[in-house]
Coordinates of C-alpha atoms in Angstrom, one line a residue:
M103 CA 99.9 -52.2 -66.2
N104 CA 102.3 -51.2 -63.2
P105 CA 102.5 -48.5 -60.9
F106 CA 105.0 -46.3 -61.9
I107 CA 106.9 -42.9 -60.6
Y108 CA 108.0 -40.7 -63.8
D109 CA 110.6 -37.8 -62.5
I110 CA 112.7 -36.3 -65.8
P111 CA 114.4 -32.7 -64.1
T112 CA 116.6 -32.4 -67.0
K113 CA 115.9 -28.5 -68.0
V114 CA 115.5 -28.1 -71.9
Y115 CA 115.9 -24.7 -73.7
F116 CA 114.2 -25.6 -76.9
G117 CA 114.3 -23.8 -80.6
S118 CA 116.5 -21.0 -82.0
N119 CA 118.8 -18.6 -79.7
Q120 CA 119.0 -20.3 -77.3
L121 CA 122.8 -20.9 -76.5
G122 CA 123.0 -17.5 -75.0
H123 CA 122.2 -19.2 -71.3
L124 CA 124.6 -21.8 -72.1
G125 CA 127.1 -19.4 -69.5
E126 CA 125.0 -19.2 -66.9
E127 CA 123.7 -22.4 -66.8
L128 CA 127.2 -23.8 -66.7
E129 CA 128.8 -21.8 -64.2
K130 CA 125.7 -22.9 -61.8
F131 CA 128.0 -26.0 -61.8
G132 CA 131.4 -24.9 -61.6
R133 CA 133.9 -22.4 -63.6
R134 CA 136.2 -26.0 -65.1
V135 CA 134.2 -26.9 -68.0
L136 CA 135.1 -30.1 -70.3
L137 CA 133.9 -29.7 -73.8
C138 CA 133.5 -33.4 -75.5
Y139 CA 132.3 -33.4 -79.2
G140 CA 133.0 -35.9 -82.3
G141 CA 135.1 -35.3 -84.9
G142 CA 134.9 -31.7 -85.8
S143 CA 132.0 -31.2 -87.7
I144 CA 131.0 -28.9 -85.1
K145 CA 133.8 -26.5 -86.1
K146 CA 132.7 -26.7 -89.5
T147 CA 129.7 -25.6 -88.7
G148 CA 130.6 -22.8 -86.6
L149 CA 128.7 -24.2 -83.3
Y150 CA 132.3 -24.5 -82.0
D151 CA 132.9 -20.6 -82.1
K152 CA 129.3 -19.9 -80.6
V153 CA 130.1 -22.4 -77.7
K154 CA 133.4 -21.1 -76.9
A155 CA 131.9 -17.3 -76.9
E156 CA 129.5 -18.1 -74.6
T157 CA 131.8 -19.9 -72.0
D158 CA 134.5 -17.1 -72.9
K159 CA 131.4 -14.3 -72.0
A160 CA 130.8 -16.4 -69.0
G161 CA 134.7 -16.4 -68.0
L162 CA 134.9 -20.3 -68.1
E163 CA 137.8 -22.1 -67.9
L164 CA 137.3 -24.6 -71.1
F165 CA 139.5 -27.9 -71.7
E166 CA 138.5 -30.4 -74.3
L167 CA 138.1 -33.8 -75.6
G168 CA 137.4 -34.4 -79.4
G169 CA 137.5 -37.0 -81.6
I170 CA 134.4 -39.1 -80.0
A171 CA 133.2 -41.6 -82.4
P172 CA 129.8 -43.0 -83.4
N173 CA 129.3 -46.3 -81.6
P174 CA 131.4 -44.0 -78.8
R175 CA 134.7 -46.2 -77.9
V176 CA 135.2 -47.2 -73.7
Q177 CA 138.7 -45.2 -74.8
S178 CA 137.2 -42.2 -75.2
V179 CA 135.7 -42.6 -71.8
R180 CA 139.0 -43.7 -70.3
D181 CA 140.7 -40.4 -71.6
G182 CA 137.9 -38.1 -70.4
A183 CA 137.6 -39.4 -67.1
E184 CA 141.4 -39.1 -66.8
I185 CA 141.2 -35.1 -67.9
C186 CA 138.3 -35.0 -65.4
R187 CA 140.5 -35.8 -62.6
K188 CA 143.7 -34.2 -63.8
E189 CA 141.8 -30.6 -64.4
K190 CA 139.4 -30.7 -61.3
I191 CA 136.4 -30.4 -64.0
D192 CA 133.6 -29.4 -62.4
V193 CA 131.1 -30.0 -65.5
L194 CA 131.0 -31.4 -68.6
L195 CA 130.0 -29.8 -71.8
A196 CA 128.6 -32.4 -74.5
V197 CA 128.0 -30.8 -78.1
G198 CA 127.1 -33.2 -80.7
G199 CA 124.5 -36.3 -81.1
G200 CA 124.1 -39.8 -78.9
S201 CA 127.4 -40.9 -79.7
V202 CA 129.1 -37.4 -78.0
I203 CA 126.0 -37.5 -75.0
D204 CA 126.4 -40.6 -74.1
A205 CA 130.5 -40.4 -73.8
A206 CA 130.1 -37.7 -71.7
K207 CA 127.7 -39.5 -69.1
F208 CA 130.1 -42.5 -68.6
I209 CA 133.0 -40.1 -68.7
G210 CA 130.9 -38.2 -65.4
A211 CA 130.7 -41.3 -63.6
A212 CA 134.2 -42.9 -64.6
T213 CA 135.6 -39.7 -63.1
F214 CA 134.6 -41.2 -59.5
Y215 CA 135.2 -45.1 -59.8
D216 CA 138.6 -46.2 -58.9
G217 CA 138.6 -49.1 -61.8
D218 CA 138.7 -49.1 -65.2
A219 CA 135.6 -47.7 -67.1
W220 CA 134.7 -50.6 -68.8
D221 CA 133.3 -51.9 -65.6
L222 CA 130.7 -49.1 -65.7
S223 CA 129.0 -50.8 -68.8
T224 CA 129.3 -54.5 -68.1
G225 CA 127.9 -54.0 -64.8
K226 CA 130.9 -54.7 -62.7
G227 CA 131.3 -51.4 -61.1
E228 CA 128.7 -49.0 -59.3
I229 CA 128.0 -45.7 -60.1
N230 CA 127.3 -43.5 -57.4
K231 CA 128.3 -40.0 -58.8
C232 CA 128.6 -38.6 -61.7
L233 CA 129.7 -35.3 -62.8
P234 CA 126.9 -32.3 -64.1
I235 CA 126.2 -32.8 -67.9
V236 CA 125.2 -30.3 -70.1
T237 CA 124.4 -31.3 -73.7
V238 CA 124.1 -29.1 -77.0
L239 CA 122.3 -31.4 -79.6
T240 CA 123.0 -31.9 -83.2
L241 CA 121.3 -35.1 -84.1
S242 CA 117.6 -36.0 -83.8
A243 CA 117.7 -39.8 -82.8
T244 CA 119.2 -41.2 -79.3
G245 CA 117.5 -38.9 -77.0
S246 CA 120.3 -39.1 -75.0
E247 CA 119.4 -35.4 -74.0
M248 CA 117.0 -36.1 -72.0
D249 CA 117.6 -40.0 -70.6
T250 CA 119.2 -42.0 -67.9
G251 CA 120.8 -44.3 -70.4
G252 CA 124.1 -44.5 -72.3
V253 CA 125.9 -47.2 -74.6
I254 CA 129.7 -47.8 -75.2
S255 CA 131.7 -50.2 -77.2
N256 CA 134.7 -52.0 -76.3
P257 CA 136.4 -53.2 -79.8
D258 CA 139.6 -55.4 -78.1
T259 CA 136.3 -57.0 -76.7
K260 CA 133.9 -56.8 -79.4
D261 CA 131.0 -55.5 -77.1
K262 CA 128.5 -53.0 -77.4
L263 CA 126.6 -52.3 -74.0
G264 CA 124.3 -50.1 -72.5
R265 CA 123.8 -49.1 -69.1
L266 CA 120.5 -47.2 -67.0
D267 CA 121.7 -44.8 -64.0
R268 CA 120.0 -41.9 -62.6
H269 CA 123.8 -40.3 -61.8
M270 CA 124.0 -39.7 -65.9
L271 CA 120.8 -37.9 -67.0
P272 CA 121.5 -34.5 -68.0
A273 CA 120.9 -31.7 -66.0
V274 CA 120.3 -29.0 -69.1
S275 CA 119.7 -30.1 -72.4
F276 CA 120.0 -27.2 -75.4
L277 CA 117.9 -28.2 -78.2
D278 CA 118.0 -25.8 -81.4
P279 CA 116.7 -27.5 -84.6
E280 CA 118.7 -25.4 -86.7
N281 CA 122.1 -27.5 -85.2
T282 CA 120.4 -30.4 -87.2
Y283 CA 120.3 -28.4 -90.5
T284 CA 123.8 -29.9 -91.3
V285 CA 123.0 -33.6 -90.5
S286 CA 122.7 -35.3 -93.6
A287 CA 120.2 -37.6 -95.4
Y288 CA 121.4 -40.8 -94.7
Q289 CA 122.1 -39.3 -91.0
T290 CA 118.5 -38.2 -91.0
A291 CA 117.3 -41.5 -92.3
C292 CA 119.2 -43.8 -89.8
G293 CA 118.0 -41.3 -86.6
A294 CA 114.8 -42.0 -87.6
A295 CA 114.8 -45.7 -87.5
D296 CA 116.5 -44.9 -84.3
I297 CA 113.3 -42.9 -82.6
L298 CA 111.2 -45.0 -83.9
S299 CA 112.6 -48.3 -82.3
H300 CA 112.8 -46.6 -79.4
I301 CA 109.0 -46.3 -79.8
F302 CA 108.2 -49.6 -81.0
E303 CA 110.2 -51.2 -77.9
E304 CA 107.9 -49.7 -75.5
Y305 CA 104.6 -50.1 -77.8
F306 CA 105.2 -53.6 -78.5
A307 CA 104.3 -54.5 -75.4
P308 CA 103.3 -58.1 -74.0
R309 CA 100.3 -56.8 -71.6
P310 CA 97.8 -54.0 -72.3
D311 CA 98.9 -50.5 -71.9
L312 CA 97.6 -47.3 -71.2
Y313 CA 95.0 -46.3 -73.7
M314 CA 96.3 -42.7 -73.7
L315 CA 100.3 -43.9 -73.8
D316 CA 99.6 -46.1 -77.0
R317 CA 97.8 -43.3 -78.8
F318 CA 100.5 -41.0 -77.7
M319 CA 103.1 -43.4 -79.1
E320 CA 101.3 -43.5 -82.3
G321 CA 101.4 -39.5 -82.7
L322 CA 105.3 -39.6 -82.6
M323 CA 105.4 -42.5 -84.9
K324 CA 103.2 -40.4 -87.5
T325 CA 105.2 -37.2 -86.7
V326 CA 108.5 -39.3 -87.7
I327 CA 107.0 -40.7 -90.9
R328 CA 106.1 -37.2 -91.6
F329 CA 108.5 -34.8 -91.2
T330 CA 111.5 -37.2 -91.9
P331 CA 111.1 -37.0 -96.1
T332 CA 110.6 -33.3 -95.6
A333 CA 114.2 -33.0 -93.9
I334 CA 115.9 -35.3 -96.3
A335 CA 114.0 -33.1 -98.9
K336 CA 114.7 -29.8 -97.6
P337 CA 117.7 -29.8 -95.2
D338 CA 116.5 -26.1 -93.4
D339 CA 113.3 -26.9 -93.1
Y340 CA 112.6 -25.6 -89.2
E341 CA 109.4 -27.3 -88.8
A342 CA 110.6 -31.0 -89.7
R343 CA 113.6 -30.6 -87.8
A344 CA 111.6 -29.1 -84.8
N345 CA 109.5 -32.2 -84.9
L346 CA 112.0 -34.8 -85.2
M347 CA 113.7 -33.0 -82.7
W348 CA 111.2 -32.7 -80.2
T349 CA 110.1 -36.3 -81.2
S350 CA 113.4 -38.2 -80.5
T351 CA 113.2 -36.9 -77.2
W352 CA 110.3 -37.8 -76.0
A353 CA 110.6 -40.9 -77.7
I354 CA 112.7 -42.4 -74.8
N355 CA 112.9 -39.8 -71.6
G356 CA 110.7 -42.9 -69.7
F357 CA 107.0 -41.1 -70.7
V358 CA 105.8 -43.8 -73.0
N359 CA 107.0 -47.0 -70.4
G360 CA 104.0 -46.2 -68.2
G361 CA 105.5 -49.1 -65.6
K362 CA 106.4 -51.6 -68.6
S363 CA 108.7 -54.5 -67.4
H364 CA 109.5 -56.2 -70.3
E365 CA 112.7 -56.6 -71.9
W366 CA 114.0 -54.4 -75.2
T367 CA 114.3 -56.3 -78.4
C368 CA 115.4 -54.9 -81.3
H369 CA 118.0 -52.9 -79.5
P370 CA 120.1 -55.6 -77.9
I371 CA 120.3 -57.7 -80.9
E372 CA 121.4 -54.6 -83.3
H373 CA 124.0 -53.6 -80.3
E374 CA 125.7 -57.2 -81.2
V375 CA 125.6 -56.3 -84.9
S376 CA 127.3 -52.8 -84.4
A377 CA 129.9 -54.5 -82.2
I378 CA 131.4 -56.0 -84.8
Y379 CA 130.4 -54.2 -88.0
D380 CA 130.5 -51.1 -86.3
I381 CA 127.5 -50.2 -88.3
T382 CA 125.4 -47.0 -88.0
H383 CA 122.6 -48.2 -85.1
G384 CA 119.8 -46.8 -86.9
L385 CA 120.4 -48.4 -89.9
G386 CA 121.1 -51.9 -88.1
L387 CA 117.5 -51.3 -86.3
A388 CA 116.2 -50.3 -89.9
I389 CA 117.1 -53.6 -91.1
I390 CA 116.5 -55.7 -88.1
T391 CA 113.4 -54.3 -87.0
P392 CA 110.5 -55.5 -90.1
R393 CA 112.0 -59.1 -89.8
W394 CA 111.6 -59.0 -85.8
M395 CA 108.0 -57.6 -86.6
K396 CA 107.4 -60.5 -88.9
Y397 CA 108.7 -63.0 -86.8
C398 CA 106.7 -62.0 -83.8
L399 CA 103.7 -62.1 -85.6
D400 CA 101.0 -65.0 -85.3
E401 CA 97.5 -65.1 -84.2
D402 CA 98.0 -63.2 -80.4
S403 CA 100.1 -61.1 -82.0
A404 CA 98.2 -60.1 -85.0
P405 CA 95.5 -57.7 -83.3
K406 CA 98.2 -55.2 -82.1
F407 CA 100.3 -54.8 -85.5
A408 CA 96.9 -54.6 -87.1
E409 CA 96.1 -51.8 -84.6
F410 CA 99.5 -50.0 -85.6
A411 CA 98.9 -50.6 -89.4
V412 CA 95.8 -48.9 -89.2
N413 CA 96.1 -45.4 -86.9
V414 CA 99.4 -45.1 -87.7
F415 CA 99.9 -46.1 -91.6
G416 CA 96.4 -45.0 -92.2
I417 CA 95.6 -48.7 -93.6
K418 CA 91.9 -49.9 -93.8
A419 CA 91.2 -52.6 -91.3
A420 CA 90.5 -56.3 -93.3
P421 CA 88.1 -58.7 -91.2
D422 CA 91.9 -60.4 -91.2
A423 CA 93.6 -59.4 -88.6
M424 CA 96.4 -61.0 -89.9
K425 CA 96.2 -59.4 -93.8
T426 CA 96.4 -55.8 -91.7
A427 CA 98.7 -56.6 -89.5
R428 CA 101.3 -57.6 -92.7
A429 CA 100.0 -54.7 -94.2
G430 CA 101.2 -52.3 -91.8
I431 CA 104.6 -54.3 -91.3
D432 CA 105.2 -53.7 -95.0
A433 CA 104.1 -49.9 -94.9
L434 CA 107.1 -49.8 -92.3
A435 CA 109.5 -51.6 -94.7
E436 CA 108.5 -49.1 -97.4
F437 CA 108.9 -45.9 -95.1
L438 CA 112.5 -47.2 -94.3
Y439 CA 113.8 -48.5 -97.6
R440 CA 111.9 -46.7 -100.2
T441 CA 110.9 -43.5 -98.9
V442 CA 113.5 -42.5 -96.7
G443 CA 116.6 -44.7 -98.7
L444 CA 118.0 -47.2 -95.7
K445 CA 119.8 -50.5 -97.1
D446 CA 117.3 -53.3 -96.6
N447 CA 119.9 -55.7 -95.9
F448 CA 123.1 -57.5 -94.3
T449 CA 124.3 -58.6 -97.7
E450 CA 125.5 -54.8 -98.9
L451 CA 126.7 -54.1 -95.6
K452 CA 129.3 -57.0 -95.7
I453 CA 128.5 -58.6 -92.9
K454 CA 129.2 -62.1 -92.5
R455 CA 126.8 -64.9 -92.1
E456 CA 129.1 -66.9 -89.5
D457 CA 128.8 -64.4 -86.8
V458 CA 125.2 -64.6 -86.6
P459 CA 125.6 -67.5 -84.0
V460 CA 127.9 -65.8 -81.9
M461 CA 125.5 -62.0 -82.1
A462 CA 122.6 -64.5 -81.3
K463 CA 123.8 -65.8 -78.3
K464 CA 125.4 -62.4 -76.7
A465 CA 122.0 -60.3 -77.6
C466 CA 120.0 -62.5 -75.1
G467 CA 122.9 -63.3 -72.5
G468 CA 122.6 -67.0 -73.3
G469 CA 119.2 -67.4 -72.3
R470 CA 116.2 -65.7 -73.4
I471 CA 114.9 -62.0 -74.5
D472 CA 111.9 -61.6 -72.3
G473 CA 110.2 -59.0 -75.5
F474 CA 106.9 -58.6 -77.0
R475 CA 107.6 -61.8 -77.9
S476 CA 110.0 -64.5 -75.3
L477 CA 113.5 -65.0 -77.9
G478 CA 116.0 -67.6 -77.2
Q479 CA 119.6 -67.5 -79.3
K480 CA 117.8 -69.7 -82.4
D481 CA 114.5 -67.4 -82.5
I482 CA 117.3 -64.4 -82.6
E483 CA 119.2 -66.7 -85.2
K484 CA 116.5 -66.8 -87.8
I485 CA 115.5 -63.1 -87.4
L486 CA 119.1 -62.3 -88.3
Y487 CA 119.3 -64.6 -90.8
D488 CA 116.2 -63.3 -92.9
C489 CA 118.3 -59.9 -92.8
F490 CA 120.9 -61.1 -95.1
E491 CA 117.8 -61.4 -98.2
P492 CA 116.4 -58.2 -99.7
Y493 CA 112.9 -57.4 -97.8
V494 CA 109.8 -58.9 -99.3
S495 CA 106.7 -57.1 -99.0
G496 CA 103.3 -59.2 -98.8
V497 CA 104.9 -62.6 -96.9

């Protein structure tokens, strides 16, 4: 493994009844606040009123940017940055899931950028400064509340691009599991798939990792597998929602990285699918991941997949590592498609086969993704084509 630096200064208020600290945290950064949120669910649940009460109590001036969509659009970033410059906003308050938080991150950076906000996604523009960001999380999935990354979509170019930058790390995040009670069974399942994928991208590494980190990641995976069905069956189960929320945060806040230098694979592939078809990110990952695993499985990778099967799903190790590995991949598919009920193929989502070559080429940038297994365009095409058929176990 490589040397690394771990430094995540985000302050987290975790648990019930923590929102009373919102005003005091916001006013550390100034008096003028831009509240960012999505389609209005926070108003239906009463969370909007709670947030407004806290900002009013602190005497803060509140401005609003609502309507931020899933797979957030760059236009929301442009609109938000314009408000920030015009109203001299001091701090951003993102109340929602990963899409709202990601949009807020780019809004905060675009406020200080003279060009088009999309430049910050493509890498054409530099991020030298960002408004402070405070989050109130409502969905356990992306981990954006405690990481430096964000993903933005551009419908005009059919691109969905992510970027990491330390300037975009939230300063304070409020994580109350009760705010996820109203999340639907479908979105809970998609969130679980996203959390698992974040862990897989680091767990399946091309070189040996710290033993401790592998065991830690397996613990995170087992937590998702244990508590997602409970959260779906009993949406107001605090223990289930709390475990999923904290796991989501730790899956992608940099801790499990351990100095790894390989590229992520399933995420860039899925980004190209949802850039065109606007599907839920977690659903796309759920369909792609088991196929990617099968494609990567060979004599060299079998021991790692077998380790995953034994330590995460409790599968009894067979003398043949390949057999154990296949059982582990099938167990993951069973969890995603049967236990939590996600669709298992692209055909049901009306995705077109003719778009596969374009998606595959863009996913690898015309070159290769150097991940757990190095993949070029043709490799990615094979993975994506396999996603059009229902998943078959035992193959």
